[in-house]
Backbone as ProteinMPNN parsed JSONL, in Angstrom:
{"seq_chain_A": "XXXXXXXXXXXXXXXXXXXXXXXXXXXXXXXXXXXXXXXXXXXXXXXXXXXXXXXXXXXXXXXXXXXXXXXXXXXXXXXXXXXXXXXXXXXXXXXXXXXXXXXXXXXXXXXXXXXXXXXXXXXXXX", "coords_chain_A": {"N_chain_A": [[-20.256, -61.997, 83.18], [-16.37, -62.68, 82.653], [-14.961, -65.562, 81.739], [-12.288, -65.651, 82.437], [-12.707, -63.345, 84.836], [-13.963, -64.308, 86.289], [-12.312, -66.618, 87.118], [-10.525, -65.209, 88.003], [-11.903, -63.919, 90.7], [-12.314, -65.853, 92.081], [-9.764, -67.271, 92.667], [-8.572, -64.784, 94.005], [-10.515, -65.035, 96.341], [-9.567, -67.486, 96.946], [-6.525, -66.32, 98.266], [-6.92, -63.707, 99.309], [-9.18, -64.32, 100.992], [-12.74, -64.551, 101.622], [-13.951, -63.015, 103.662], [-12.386, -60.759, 103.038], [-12.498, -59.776, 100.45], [-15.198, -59.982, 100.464], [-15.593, -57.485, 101.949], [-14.551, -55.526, 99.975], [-16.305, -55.706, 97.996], [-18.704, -54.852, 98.781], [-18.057, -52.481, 98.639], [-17.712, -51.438, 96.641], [-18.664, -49.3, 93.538], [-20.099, -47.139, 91.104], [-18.227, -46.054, 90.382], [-15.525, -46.871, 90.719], [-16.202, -49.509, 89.759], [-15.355, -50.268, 87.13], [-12.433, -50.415, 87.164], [-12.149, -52.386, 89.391], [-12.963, -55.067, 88.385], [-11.536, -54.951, 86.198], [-8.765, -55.533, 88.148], [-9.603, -57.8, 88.766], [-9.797, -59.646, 86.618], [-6.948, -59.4, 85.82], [-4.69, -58.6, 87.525], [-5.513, -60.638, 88.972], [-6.871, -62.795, 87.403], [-5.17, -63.435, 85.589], [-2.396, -63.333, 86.32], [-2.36, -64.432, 89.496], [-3.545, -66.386, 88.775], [-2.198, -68.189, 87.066], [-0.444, -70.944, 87.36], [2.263, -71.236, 86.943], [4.016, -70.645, 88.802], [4.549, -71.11, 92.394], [1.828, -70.1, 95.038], [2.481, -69.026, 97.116], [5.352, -68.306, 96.319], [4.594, -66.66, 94.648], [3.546, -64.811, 96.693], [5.793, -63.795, 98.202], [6.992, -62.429, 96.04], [5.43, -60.995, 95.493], [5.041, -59.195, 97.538], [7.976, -58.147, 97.579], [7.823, -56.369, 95.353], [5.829, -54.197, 96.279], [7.091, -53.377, 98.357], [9.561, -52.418, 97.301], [8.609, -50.681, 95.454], [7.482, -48.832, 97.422], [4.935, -49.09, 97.599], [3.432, -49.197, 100.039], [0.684, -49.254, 101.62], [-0.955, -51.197, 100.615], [1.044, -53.538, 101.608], [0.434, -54.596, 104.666], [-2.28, -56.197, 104.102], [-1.501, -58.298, 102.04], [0.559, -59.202, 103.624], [-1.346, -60.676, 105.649], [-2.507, -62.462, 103.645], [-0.49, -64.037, 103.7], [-1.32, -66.046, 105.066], [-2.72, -67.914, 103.772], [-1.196, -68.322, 101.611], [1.046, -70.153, 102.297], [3.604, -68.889, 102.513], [6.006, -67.978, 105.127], [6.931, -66.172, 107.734], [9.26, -65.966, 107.945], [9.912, -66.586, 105.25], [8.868, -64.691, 104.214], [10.356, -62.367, 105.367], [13.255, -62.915, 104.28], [12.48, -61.971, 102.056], [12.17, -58.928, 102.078], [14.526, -58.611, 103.007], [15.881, -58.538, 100.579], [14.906, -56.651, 99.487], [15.733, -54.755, 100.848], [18.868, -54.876, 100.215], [18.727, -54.336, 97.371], [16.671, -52.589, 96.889], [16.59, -50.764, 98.458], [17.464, -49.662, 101.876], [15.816, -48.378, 104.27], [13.025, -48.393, 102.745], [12.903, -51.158, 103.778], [13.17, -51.47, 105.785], [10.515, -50.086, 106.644], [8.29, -51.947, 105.344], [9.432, -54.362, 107.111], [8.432, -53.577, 109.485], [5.532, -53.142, 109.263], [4.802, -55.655, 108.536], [5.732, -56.991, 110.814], [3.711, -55.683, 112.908], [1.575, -56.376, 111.564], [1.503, -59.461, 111.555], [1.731, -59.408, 114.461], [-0.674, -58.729, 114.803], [-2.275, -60.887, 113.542], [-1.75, -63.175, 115.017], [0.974, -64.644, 114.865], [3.668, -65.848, 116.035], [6.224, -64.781, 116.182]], "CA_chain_A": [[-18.851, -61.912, 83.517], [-15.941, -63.305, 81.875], [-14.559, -66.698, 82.156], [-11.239, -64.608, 83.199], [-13.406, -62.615, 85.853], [-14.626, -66.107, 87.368], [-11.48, -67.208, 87.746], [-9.796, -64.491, 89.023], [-12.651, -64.129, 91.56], [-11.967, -67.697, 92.46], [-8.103, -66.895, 93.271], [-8.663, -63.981, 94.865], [-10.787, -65.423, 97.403], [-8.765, -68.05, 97.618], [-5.409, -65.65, 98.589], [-7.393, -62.981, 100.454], [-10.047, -64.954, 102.191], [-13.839, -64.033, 101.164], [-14.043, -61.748, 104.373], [-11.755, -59.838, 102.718], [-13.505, -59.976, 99.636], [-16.553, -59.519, 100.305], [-15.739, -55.739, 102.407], [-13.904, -55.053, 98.481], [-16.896, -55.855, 96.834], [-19.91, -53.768, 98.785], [-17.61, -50.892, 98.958], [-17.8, -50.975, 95.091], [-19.223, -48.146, 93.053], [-20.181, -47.158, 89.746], [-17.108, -44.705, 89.631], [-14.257, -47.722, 90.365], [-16.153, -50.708, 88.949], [-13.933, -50.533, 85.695], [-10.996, -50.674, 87.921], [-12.344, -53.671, 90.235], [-12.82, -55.272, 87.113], [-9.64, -54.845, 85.65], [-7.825, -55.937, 88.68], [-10.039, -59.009, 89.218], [-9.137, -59.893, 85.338], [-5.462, -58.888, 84.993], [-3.789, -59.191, 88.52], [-6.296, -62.544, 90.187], [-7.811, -64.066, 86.844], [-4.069, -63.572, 84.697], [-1.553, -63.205, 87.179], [-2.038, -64.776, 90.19], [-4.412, -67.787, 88.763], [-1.01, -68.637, 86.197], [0.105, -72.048, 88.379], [3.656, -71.633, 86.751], [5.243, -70.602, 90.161], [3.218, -71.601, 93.565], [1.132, -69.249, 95.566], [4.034, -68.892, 98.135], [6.551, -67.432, 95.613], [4.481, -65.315, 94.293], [3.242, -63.93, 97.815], [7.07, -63.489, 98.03], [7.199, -61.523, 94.714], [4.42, -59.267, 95.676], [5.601, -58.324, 99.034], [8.943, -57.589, 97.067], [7.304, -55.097, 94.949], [5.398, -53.326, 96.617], [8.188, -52.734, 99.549], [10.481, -51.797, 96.807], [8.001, -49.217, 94.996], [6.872, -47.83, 98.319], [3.089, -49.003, 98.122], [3.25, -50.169, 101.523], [-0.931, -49.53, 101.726], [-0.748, -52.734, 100.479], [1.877, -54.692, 102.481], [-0.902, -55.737, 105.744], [-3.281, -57.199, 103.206], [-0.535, -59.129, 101.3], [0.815, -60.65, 104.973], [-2.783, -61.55, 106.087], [-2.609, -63.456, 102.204], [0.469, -65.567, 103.369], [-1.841, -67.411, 105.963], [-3.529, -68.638, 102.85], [-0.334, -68.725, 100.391], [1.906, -70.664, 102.5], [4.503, -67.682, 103.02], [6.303, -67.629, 106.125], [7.387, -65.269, 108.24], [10.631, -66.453, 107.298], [10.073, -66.161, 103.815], [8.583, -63.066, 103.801], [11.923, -61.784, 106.021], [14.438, -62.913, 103.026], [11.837, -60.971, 100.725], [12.172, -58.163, 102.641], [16.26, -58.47, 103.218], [16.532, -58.644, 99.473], [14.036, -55.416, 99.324], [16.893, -53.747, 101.415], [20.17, -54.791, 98.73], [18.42, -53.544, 95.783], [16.005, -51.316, 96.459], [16.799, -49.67, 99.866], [17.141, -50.284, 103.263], [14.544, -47.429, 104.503], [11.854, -48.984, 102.754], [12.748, -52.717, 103.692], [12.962, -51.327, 107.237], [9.297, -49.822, 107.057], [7.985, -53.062, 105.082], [9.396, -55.236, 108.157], [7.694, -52.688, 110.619], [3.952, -53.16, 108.813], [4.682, -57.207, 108.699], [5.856, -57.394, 112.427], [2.398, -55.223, 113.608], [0.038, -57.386, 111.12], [1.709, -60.873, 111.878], [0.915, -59.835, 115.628], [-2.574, -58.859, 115.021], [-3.053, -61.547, 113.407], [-1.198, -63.618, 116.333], [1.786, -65.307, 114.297], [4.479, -65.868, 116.584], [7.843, -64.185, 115.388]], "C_chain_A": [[-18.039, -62.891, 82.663], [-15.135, -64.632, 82.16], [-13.016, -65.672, 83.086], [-11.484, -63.925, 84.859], [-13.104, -63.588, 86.792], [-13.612, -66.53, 88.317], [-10.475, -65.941, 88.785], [-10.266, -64.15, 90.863], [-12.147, -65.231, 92.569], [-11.031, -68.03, 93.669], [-7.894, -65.725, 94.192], [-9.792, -64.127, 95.965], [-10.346, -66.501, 98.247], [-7.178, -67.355, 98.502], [-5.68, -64.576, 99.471], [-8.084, -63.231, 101.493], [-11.456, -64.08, 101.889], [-14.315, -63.371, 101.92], [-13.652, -60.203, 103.943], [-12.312, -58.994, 101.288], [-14.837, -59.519, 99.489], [-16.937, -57.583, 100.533], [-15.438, -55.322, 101.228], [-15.419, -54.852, 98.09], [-18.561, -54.848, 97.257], [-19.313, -53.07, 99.034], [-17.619, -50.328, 97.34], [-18.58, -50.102, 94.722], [-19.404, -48.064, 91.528], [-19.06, -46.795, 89.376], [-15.914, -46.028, 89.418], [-14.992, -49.241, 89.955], [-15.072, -51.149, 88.097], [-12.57, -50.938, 86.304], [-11.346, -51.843, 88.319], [-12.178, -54.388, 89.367], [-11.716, -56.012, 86.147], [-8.781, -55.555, 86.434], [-8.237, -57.183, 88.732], [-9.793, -60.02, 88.234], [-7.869, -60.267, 85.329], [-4.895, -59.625, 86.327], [-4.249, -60.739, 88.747], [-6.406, -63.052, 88.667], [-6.29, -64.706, 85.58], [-2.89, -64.06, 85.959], [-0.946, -64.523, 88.203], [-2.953, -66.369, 89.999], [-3.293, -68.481, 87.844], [-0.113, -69.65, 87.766], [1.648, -72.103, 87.719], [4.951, -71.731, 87.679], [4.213, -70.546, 91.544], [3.102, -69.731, 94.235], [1.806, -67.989, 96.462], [5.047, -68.315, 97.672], [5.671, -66.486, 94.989], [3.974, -64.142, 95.656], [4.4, -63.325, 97.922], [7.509, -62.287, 97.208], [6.49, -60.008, 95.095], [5.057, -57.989, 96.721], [6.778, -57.969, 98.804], [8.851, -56.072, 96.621], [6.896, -54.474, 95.564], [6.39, -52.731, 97.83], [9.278, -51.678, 98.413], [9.758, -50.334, 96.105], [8.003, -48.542, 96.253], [5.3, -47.682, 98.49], [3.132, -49.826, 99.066], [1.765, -49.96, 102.065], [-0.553, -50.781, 101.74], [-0.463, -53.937, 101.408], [0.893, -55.318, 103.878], [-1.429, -56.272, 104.923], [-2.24, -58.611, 102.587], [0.495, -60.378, 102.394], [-0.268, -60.819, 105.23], [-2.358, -62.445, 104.823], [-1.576, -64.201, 103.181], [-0.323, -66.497, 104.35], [-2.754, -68.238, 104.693], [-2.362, -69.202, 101.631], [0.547, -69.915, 100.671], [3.386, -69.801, 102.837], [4.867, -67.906, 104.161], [6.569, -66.463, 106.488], [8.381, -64.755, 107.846], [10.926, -66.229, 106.29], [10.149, -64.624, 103.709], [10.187, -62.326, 104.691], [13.053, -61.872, 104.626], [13.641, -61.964, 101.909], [12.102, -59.72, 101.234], [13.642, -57.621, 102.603], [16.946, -58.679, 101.925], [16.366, -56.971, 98.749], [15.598, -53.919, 99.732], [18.15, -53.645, 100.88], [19.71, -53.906, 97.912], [17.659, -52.609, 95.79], [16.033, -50.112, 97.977], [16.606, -50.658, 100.864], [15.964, -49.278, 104.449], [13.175, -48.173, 104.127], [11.64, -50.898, 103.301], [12.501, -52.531, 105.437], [11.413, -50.835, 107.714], [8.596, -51.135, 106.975], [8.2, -53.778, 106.23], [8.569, -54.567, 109.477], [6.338, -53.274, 110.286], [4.044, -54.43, 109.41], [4.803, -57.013, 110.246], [4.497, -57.097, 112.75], [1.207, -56.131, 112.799], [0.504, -58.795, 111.681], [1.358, -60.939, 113.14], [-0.727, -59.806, 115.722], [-3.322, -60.363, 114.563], [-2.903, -63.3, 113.953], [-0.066, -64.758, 115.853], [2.818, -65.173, 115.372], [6.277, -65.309, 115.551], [8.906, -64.647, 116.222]], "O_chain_A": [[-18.603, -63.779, 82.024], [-14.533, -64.488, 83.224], [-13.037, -65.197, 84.222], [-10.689, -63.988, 85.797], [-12.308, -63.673, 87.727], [-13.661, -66.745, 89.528], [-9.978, -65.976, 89.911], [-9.542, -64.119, 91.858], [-11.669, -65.15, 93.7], [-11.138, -68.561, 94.774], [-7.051, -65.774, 95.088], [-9.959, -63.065, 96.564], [-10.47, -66.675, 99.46], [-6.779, -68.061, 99.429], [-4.88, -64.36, 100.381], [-7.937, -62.745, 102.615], [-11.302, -62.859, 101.913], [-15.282, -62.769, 101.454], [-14.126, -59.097, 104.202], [-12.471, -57.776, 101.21], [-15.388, -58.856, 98.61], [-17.709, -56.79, 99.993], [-16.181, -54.357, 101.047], [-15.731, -53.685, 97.852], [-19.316, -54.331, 96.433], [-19.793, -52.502, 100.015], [-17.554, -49.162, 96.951], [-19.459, -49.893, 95.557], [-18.872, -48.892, 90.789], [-18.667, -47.041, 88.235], [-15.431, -46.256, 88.309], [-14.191, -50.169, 89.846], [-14.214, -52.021, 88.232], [-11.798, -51.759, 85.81], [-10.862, -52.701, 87.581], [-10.975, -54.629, 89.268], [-11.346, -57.088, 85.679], [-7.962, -56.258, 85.841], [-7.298, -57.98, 88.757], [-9.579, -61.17, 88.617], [-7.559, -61.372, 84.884], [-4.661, -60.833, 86.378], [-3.541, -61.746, 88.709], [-5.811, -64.13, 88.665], [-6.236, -65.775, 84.973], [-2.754, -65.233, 86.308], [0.049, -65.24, 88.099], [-3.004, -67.254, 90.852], [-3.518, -69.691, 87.858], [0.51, -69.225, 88.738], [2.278, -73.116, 88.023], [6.05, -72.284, 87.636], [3.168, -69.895, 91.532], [3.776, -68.715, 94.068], [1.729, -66.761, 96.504], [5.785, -67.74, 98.472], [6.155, -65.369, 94.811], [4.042, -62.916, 95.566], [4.289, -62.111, 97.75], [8.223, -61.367, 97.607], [6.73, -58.801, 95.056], [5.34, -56.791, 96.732], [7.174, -57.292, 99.753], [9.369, -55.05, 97.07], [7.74, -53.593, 95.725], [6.306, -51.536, 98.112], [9.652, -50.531, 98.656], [10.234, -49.203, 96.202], [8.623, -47.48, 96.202], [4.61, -46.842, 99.066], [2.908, -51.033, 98.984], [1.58, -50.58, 103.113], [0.043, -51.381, 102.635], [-1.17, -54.855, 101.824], [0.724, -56.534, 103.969], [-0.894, -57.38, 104.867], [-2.479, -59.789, 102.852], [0.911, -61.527, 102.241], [-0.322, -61.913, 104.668], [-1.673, -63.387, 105.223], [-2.069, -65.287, 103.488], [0.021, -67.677, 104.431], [-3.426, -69.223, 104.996], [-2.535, -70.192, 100.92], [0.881, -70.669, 99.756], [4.208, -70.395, 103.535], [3.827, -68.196, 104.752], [6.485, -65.571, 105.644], [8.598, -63.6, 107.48], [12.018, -65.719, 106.036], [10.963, -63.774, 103.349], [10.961, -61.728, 103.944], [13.545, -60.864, 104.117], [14.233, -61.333, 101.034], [12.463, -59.151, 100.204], [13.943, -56.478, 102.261], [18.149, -58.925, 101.845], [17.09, -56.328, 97.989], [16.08, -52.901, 99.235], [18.711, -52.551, 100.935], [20.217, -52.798, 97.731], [17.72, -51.738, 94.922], [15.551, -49.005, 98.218], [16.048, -51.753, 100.93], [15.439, -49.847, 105.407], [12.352, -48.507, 104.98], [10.646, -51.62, 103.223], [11.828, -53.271, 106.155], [11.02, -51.065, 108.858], [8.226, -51.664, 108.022], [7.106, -54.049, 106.725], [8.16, -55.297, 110.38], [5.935, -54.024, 111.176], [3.578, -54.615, 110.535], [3.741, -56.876, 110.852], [3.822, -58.109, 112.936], [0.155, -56.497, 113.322], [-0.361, -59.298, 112.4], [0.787, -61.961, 113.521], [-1.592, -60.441, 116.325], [-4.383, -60.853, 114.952], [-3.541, -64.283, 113.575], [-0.159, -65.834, 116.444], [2.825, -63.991, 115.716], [6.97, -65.613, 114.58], [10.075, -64.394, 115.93]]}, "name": "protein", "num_of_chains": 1, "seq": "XXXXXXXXXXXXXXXXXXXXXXXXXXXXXXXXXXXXXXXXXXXXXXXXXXXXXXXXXXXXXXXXXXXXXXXXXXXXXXXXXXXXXXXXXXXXXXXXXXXXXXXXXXXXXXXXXXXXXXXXXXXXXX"}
């Protein structure tokens, strides 16, 4: 593996939590290796291991994007991450209420739906 890999590895068990991690990694296959791969490289070993802006703004960032595309798959995994990024609730709410200016208020209104039902599962007080 590649120094890149390592680290992305690294970061992405630090931001998901190696529970999370680990179900990723025996669900792997020959067919999406290349992909796993790729993401564990590019997004965790480039991305999110780049200390130029903390953990916490970029949890922020993410949970931007993906509300604003519409990959709300995503959005539970990415609030479980803020118990590891530093993210609030709070935060993530202004990420969300910025989601709804610029890129709609439909999707900023589903996005706060997902967060509310994961922050209780995972017993955050709102």
């Amino acid at each position: 593996m590649s120094d890149r890999f390592e680290k992305g590895m690294t970061t992405r068990r630090r931001v998901l939590g190696d529970a999370h991690v680990n179900r990723a990694e025996a669900s792997r296959t020959t067919f999406d290796t290349p992909f796993q791969d790729m993401i564990t490289e590019g997004a965790w070993g480039t991305l999110w291991s780049n200390d130029s802006i903390s953990d916490r703004e970029r949890s922020m960032l993410t949970l931007s994007l993906l509300a604003a595309t519409g990959n709300f798959e995503e959005i539970p995994m990415h609030i479980r991450a803020t118990a590891n990024t530093g993210a609030s609730p709070q935060d993530v709410m202004q990420a969300f209420m910025h989601v709804a200016v610029y890129a709609g208020v439909p999707k900023a209104n589903h996005a706060i739906k997902l967060a509310k039902q994961t922050f209780a599962e995972m017993g955050v007080p709102l």
